[in-house]
PDB file of C-alpha atoms in Angstrom:
ATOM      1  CA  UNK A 111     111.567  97.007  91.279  1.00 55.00           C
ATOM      2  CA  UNK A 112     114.163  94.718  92.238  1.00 49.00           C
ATOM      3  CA  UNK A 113     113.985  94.864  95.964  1.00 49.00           C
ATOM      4  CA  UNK A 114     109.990  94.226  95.231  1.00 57.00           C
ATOM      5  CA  UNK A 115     110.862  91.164  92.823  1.00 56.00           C
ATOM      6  CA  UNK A 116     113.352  89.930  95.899  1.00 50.00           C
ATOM      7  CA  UNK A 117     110.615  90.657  98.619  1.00 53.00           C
ATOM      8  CA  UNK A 118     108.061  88.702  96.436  1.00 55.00           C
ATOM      9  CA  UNK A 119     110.415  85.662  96.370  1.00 57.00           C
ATOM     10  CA  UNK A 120     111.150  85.632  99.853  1.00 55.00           C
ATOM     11  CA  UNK A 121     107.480  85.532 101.011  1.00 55.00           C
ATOM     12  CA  UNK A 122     106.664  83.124  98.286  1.00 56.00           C
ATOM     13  CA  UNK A 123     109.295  80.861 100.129  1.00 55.00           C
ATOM     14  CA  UNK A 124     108.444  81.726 103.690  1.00 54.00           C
ATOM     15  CA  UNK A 125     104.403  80.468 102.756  1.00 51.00           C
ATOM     16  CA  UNK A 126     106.113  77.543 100.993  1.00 52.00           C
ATOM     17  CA  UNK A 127     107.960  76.544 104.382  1.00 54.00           C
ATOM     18  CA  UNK A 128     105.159  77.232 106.569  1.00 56.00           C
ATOM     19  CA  UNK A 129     103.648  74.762 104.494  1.00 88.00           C
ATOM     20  CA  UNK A 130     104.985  71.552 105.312  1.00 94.00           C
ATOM     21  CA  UNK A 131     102.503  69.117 105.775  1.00 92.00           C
ATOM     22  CA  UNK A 132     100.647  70.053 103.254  1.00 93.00           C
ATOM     23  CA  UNK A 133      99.968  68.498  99.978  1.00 94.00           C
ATOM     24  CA  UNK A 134     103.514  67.561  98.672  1.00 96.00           C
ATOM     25  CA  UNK A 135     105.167  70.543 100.146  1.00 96.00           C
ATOM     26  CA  UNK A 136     107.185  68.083 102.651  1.00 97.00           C
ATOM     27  CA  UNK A 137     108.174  65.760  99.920  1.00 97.00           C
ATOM     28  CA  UNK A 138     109.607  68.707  97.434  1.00 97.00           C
ATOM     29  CA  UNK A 139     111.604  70.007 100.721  1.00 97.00           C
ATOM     30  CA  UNK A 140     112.897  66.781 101.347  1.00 98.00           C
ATOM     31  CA  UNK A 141     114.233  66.734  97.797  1.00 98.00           C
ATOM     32  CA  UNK A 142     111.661  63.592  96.354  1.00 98.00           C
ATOM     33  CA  UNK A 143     112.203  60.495  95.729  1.00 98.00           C
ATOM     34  CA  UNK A 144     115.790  61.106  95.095  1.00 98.00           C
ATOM     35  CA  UNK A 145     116.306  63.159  97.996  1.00 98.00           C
ATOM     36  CA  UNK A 146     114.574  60.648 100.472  1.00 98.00           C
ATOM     37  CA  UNK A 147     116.928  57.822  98.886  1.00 98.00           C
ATOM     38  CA  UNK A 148     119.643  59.746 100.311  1.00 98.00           C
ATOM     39  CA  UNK A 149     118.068  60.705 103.136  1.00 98.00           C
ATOM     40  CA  UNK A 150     117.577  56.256 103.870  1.00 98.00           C
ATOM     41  CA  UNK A 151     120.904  55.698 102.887  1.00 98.00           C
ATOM     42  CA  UNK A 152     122.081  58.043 105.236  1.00 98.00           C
ATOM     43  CA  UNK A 153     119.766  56.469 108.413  1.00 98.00           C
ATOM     44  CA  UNK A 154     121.286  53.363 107.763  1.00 98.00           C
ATOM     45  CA  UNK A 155     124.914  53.992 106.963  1.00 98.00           C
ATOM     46  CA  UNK A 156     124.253  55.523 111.056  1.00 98.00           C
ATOM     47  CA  UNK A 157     122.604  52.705 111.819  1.00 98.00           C
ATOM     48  CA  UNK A 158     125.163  51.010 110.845  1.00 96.00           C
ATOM     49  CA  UNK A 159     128.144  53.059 112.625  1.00 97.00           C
ATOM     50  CA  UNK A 160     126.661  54.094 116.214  1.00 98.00           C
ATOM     51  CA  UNK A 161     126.765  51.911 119.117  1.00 98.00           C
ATOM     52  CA  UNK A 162     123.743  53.096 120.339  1.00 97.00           C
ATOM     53  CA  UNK A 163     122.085  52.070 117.138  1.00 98.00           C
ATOM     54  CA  UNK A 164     123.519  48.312 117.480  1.00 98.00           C
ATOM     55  CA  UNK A 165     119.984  46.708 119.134  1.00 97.00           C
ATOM     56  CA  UNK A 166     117.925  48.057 116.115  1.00 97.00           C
ATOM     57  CA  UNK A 167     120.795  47.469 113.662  1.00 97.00           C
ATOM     58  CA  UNK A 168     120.485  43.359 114.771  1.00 97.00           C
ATOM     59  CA  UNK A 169     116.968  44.002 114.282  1.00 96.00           C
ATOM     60  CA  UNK A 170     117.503  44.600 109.732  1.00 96.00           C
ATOM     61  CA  UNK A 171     118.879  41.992 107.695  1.00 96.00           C
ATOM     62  CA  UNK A 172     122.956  42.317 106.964  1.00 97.00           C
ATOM     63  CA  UNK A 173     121.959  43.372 103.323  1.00 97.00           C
ATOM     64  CA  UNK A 174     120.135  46.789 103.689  1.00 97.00           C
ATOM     65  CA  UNK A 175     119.593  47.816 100.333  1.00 97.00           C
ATOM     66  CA  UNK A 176     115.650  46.886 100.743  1.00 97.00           C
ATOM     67  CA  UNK A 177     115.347  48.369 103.859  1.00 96.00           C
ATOM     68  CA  UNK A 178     116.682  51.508 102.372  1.00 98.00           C
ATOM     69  CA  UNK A 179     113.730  51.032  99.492  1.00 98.00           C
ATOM     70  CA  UNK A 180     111.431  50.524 101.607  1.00 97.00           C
ATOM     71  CA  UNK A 181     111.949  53.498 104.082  1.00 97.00           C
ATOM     72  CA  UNK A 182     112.496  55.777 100.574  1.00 98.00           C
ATOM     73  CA  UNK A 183     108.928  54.789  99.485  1.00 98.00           C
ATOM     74  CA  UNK A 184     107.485  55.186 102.883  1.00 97.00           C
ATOM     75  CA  UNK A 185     108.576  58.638 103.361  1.00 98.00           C
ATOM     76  CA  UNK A 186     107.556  59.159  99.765  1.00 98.00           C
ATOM     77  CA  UNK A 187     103.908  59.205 100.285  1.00 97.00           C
ATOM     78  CA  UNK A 188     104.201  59.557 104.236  1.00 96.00           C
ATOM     79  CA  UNK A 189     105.118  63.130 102.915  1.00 97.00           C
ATOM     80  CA  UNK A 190     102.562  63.724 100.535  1.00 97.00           C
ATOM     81  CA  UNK A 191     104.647  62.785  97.549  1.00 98.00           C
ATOM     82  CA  UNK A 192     103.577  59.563  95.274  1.00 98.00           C
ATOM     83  CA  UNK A 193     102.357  56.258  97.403  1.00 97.00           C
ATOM     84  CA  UNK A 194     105.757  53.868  96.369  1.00 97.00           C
ATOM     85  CA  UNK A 195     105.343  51.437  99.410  1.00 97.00           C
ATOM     86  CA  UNK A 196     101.604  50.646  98.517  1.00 96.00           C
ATOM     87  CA  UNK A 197     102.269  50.273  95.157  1.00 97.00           C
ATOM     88  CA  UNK A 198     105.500  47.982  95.758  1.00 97.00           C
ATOM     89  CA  UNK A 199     104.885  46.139  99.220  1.00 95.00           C
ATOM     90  CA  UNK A 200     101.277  46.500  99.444  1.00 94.00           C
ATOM     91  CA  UNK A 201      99.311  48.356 102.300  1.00 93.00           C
ATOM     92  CA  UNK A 202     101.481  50.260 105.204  1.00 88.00           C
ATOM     93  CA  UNK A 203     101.163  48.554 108.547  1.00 89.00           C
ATOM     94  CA  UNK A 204     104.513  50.138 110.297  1.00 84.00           C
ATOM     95  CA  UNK A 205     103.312  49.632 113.655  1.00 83.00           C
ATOM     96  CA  UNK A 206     102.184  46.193 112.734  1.00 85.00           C
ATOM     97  CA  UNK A 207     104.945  45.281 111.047  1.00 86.00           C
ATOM     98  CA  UNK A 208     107.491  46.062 114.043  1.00 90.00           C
ATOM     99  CA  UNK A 209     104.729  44.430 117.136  1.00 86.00           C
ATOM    100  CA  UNK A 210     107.102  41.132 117.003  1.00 88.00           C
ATOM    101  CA  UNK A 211     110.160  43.264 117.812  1.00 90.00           C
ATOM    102  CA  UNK A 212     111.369  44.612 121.470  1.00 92.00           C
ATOM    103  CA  UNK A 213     111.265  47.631 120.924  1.00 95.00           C
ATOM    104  CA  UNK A 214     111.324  49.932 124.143  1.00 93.00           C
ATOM    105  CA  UNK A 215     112.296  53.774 124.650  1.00 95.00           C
ATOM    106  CA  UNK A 216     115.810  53.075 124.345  1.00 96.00           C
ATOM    107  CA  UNK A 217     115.467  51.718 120.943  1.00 96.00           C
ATOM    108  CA  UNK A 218     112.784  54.331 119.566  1.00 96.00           C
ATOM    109  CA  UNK A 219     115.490  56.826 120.953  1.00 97.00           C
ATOM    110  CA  UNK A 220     118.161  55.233 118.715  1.00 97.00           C
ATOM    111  CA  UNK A 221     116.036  55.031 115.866  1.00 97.00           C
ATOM    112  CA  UNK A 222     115.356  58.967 116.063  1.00 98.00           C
ATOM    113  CA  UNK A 223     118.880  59.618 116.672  1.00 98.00           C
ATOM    114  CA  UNK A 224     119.979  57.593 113.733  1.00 98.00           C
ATOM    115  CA  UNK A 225     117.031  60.267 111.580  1.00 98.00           C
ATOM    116  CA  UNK A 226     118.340  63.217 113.487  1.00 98.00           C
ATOM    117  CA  UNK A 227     122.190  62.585 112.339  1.00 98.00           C
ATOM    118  CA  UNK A 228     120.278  61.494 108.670  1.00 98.00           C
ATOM    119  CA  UNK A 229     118.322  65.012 108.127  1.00 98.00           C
ATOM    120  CA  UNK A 230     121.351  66.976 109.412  1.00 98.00           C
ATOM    121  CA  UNK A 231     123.437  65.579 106.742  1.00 98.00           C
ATOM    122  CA  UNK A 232     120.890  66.571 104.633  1.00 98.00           C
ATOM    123  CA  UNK A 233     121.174  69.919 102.433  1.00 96.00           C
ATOM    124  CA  UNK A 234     117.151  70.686 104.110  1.00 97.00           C
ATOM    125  CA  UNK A 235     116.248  74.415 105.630  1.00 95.00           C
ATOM    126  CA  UNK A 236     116.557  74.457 108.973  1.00 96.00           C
ATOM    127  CA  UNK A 237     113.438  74.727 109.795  1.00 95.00           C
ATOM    128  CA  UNK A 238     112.627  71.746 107.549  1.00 97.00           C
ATOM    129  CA  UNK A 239     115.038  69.767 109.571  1.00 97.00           C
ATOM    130  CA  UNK A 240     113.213  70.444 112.808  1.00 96.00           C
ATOM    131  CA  UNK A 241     109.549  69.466 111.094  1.00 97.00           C
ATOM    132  CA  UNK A 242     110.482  66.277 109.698  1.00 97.00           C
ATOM    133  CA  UNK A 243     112.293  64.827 112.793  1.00 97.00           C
ATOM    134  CA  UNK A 244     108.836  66.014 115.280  1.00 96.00           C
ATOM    135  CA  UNK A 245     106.922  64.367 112.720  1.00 97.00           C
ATOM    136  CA  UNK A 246     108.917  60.935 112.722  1.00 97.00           C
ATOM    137  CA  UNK A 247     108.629  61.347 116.177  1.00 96.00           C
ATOM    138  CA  UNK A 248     104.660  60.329 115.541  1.00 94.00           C
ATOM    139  CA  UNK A 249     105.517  56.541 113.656  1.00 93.00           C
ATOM    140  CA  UNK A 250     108.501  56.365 116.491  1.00 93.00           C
ATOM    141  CA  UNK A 251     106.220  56.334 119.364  1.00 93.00           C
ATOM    142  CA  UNK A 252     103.042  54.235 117.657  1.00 92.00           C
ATOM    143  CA  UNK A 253     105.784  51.654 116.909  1.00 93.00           C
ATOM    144  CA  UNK A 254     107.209  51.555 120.132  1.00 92.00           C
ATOM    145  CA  UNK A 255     103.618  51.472 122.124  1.00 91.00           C
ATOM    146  CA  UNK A 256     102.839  48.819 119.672  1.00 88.00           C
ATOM    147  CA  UNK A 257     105.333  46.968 120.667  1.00 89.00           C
ATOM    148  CA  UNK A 258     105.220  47.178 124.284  1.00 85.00           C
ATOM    149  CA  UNK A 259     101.676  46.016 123.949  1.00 70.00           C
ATOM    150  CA  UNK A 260     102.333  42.434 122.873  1.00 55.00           C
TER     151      UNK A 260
END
């Protein structure tokens, strides 16, 4: 009976994982709101730290407490979890938002290193890890061909 309970668990969590993506499954594994505040701080605080991260770093104000907000609330609904940006900053425009920037390869590669370093700090499974950084891949490259479009 107790192996069965334990089996029962363990596929419950294996259909759970292979569920990211869908309906809030990605925003519970990334630990909410909560979790993706953590997750922002972290981003930044690299941001902030590598030198490879110092073109994109000049590119946020020297305060980046909102920035941190902002990419929270993003993630938050981005995720399926509750729409915060919308409801705060109105509608999401991200590749919009960035076209007035110079942002290039080398820049969307700093970006996605300064996530990479973020999730791995992060207490995420594994295979979590790997999902959500090929996902933010997907903003990382419409931002960066938006960009080089201008």
């Amino acid at each position: 009976m107790y192996y069965t309970k334990l089996w029962i668990q363990r596929e419950m969590m294996m259909k759970e994982r292979l569920s990211y993506g869908t309906d809030d499954a990605s925003f519970k594994a990334a630990g909410e709101l909560a979790g993706l505040t953590k997750l922002s701080q972290s981003f930044y605080g690299y941001m902030d730290t590598l030198a490879s991260a110092r073109t994109i770093r000049a590119m946020h104000p020297d305060d980046l407490s909102e920035s941190v907000k902002k990419l929270a609330y993003f993630l938050s609904g981005w995720l399926g979890g509750p729409k915060h940006y919308p409801a705060n900053y109105g509608p999401i425009r991200i590749p919009a938002a960035h076209q007035h920037l110079a942002i290039g390869h080398e820049e969307s590669d700093a970006w996605i290193e300064c996530m990479q370093h973020a999730v791995n700090d992060q207490r995420y499974d594994a295979d979590f890890k790997e999902y959500l950084v090929t996902q933010l891949r997907v903003p990382a490259e419409r931002i960066r061909q938006a960009c080089q479009s201008t």
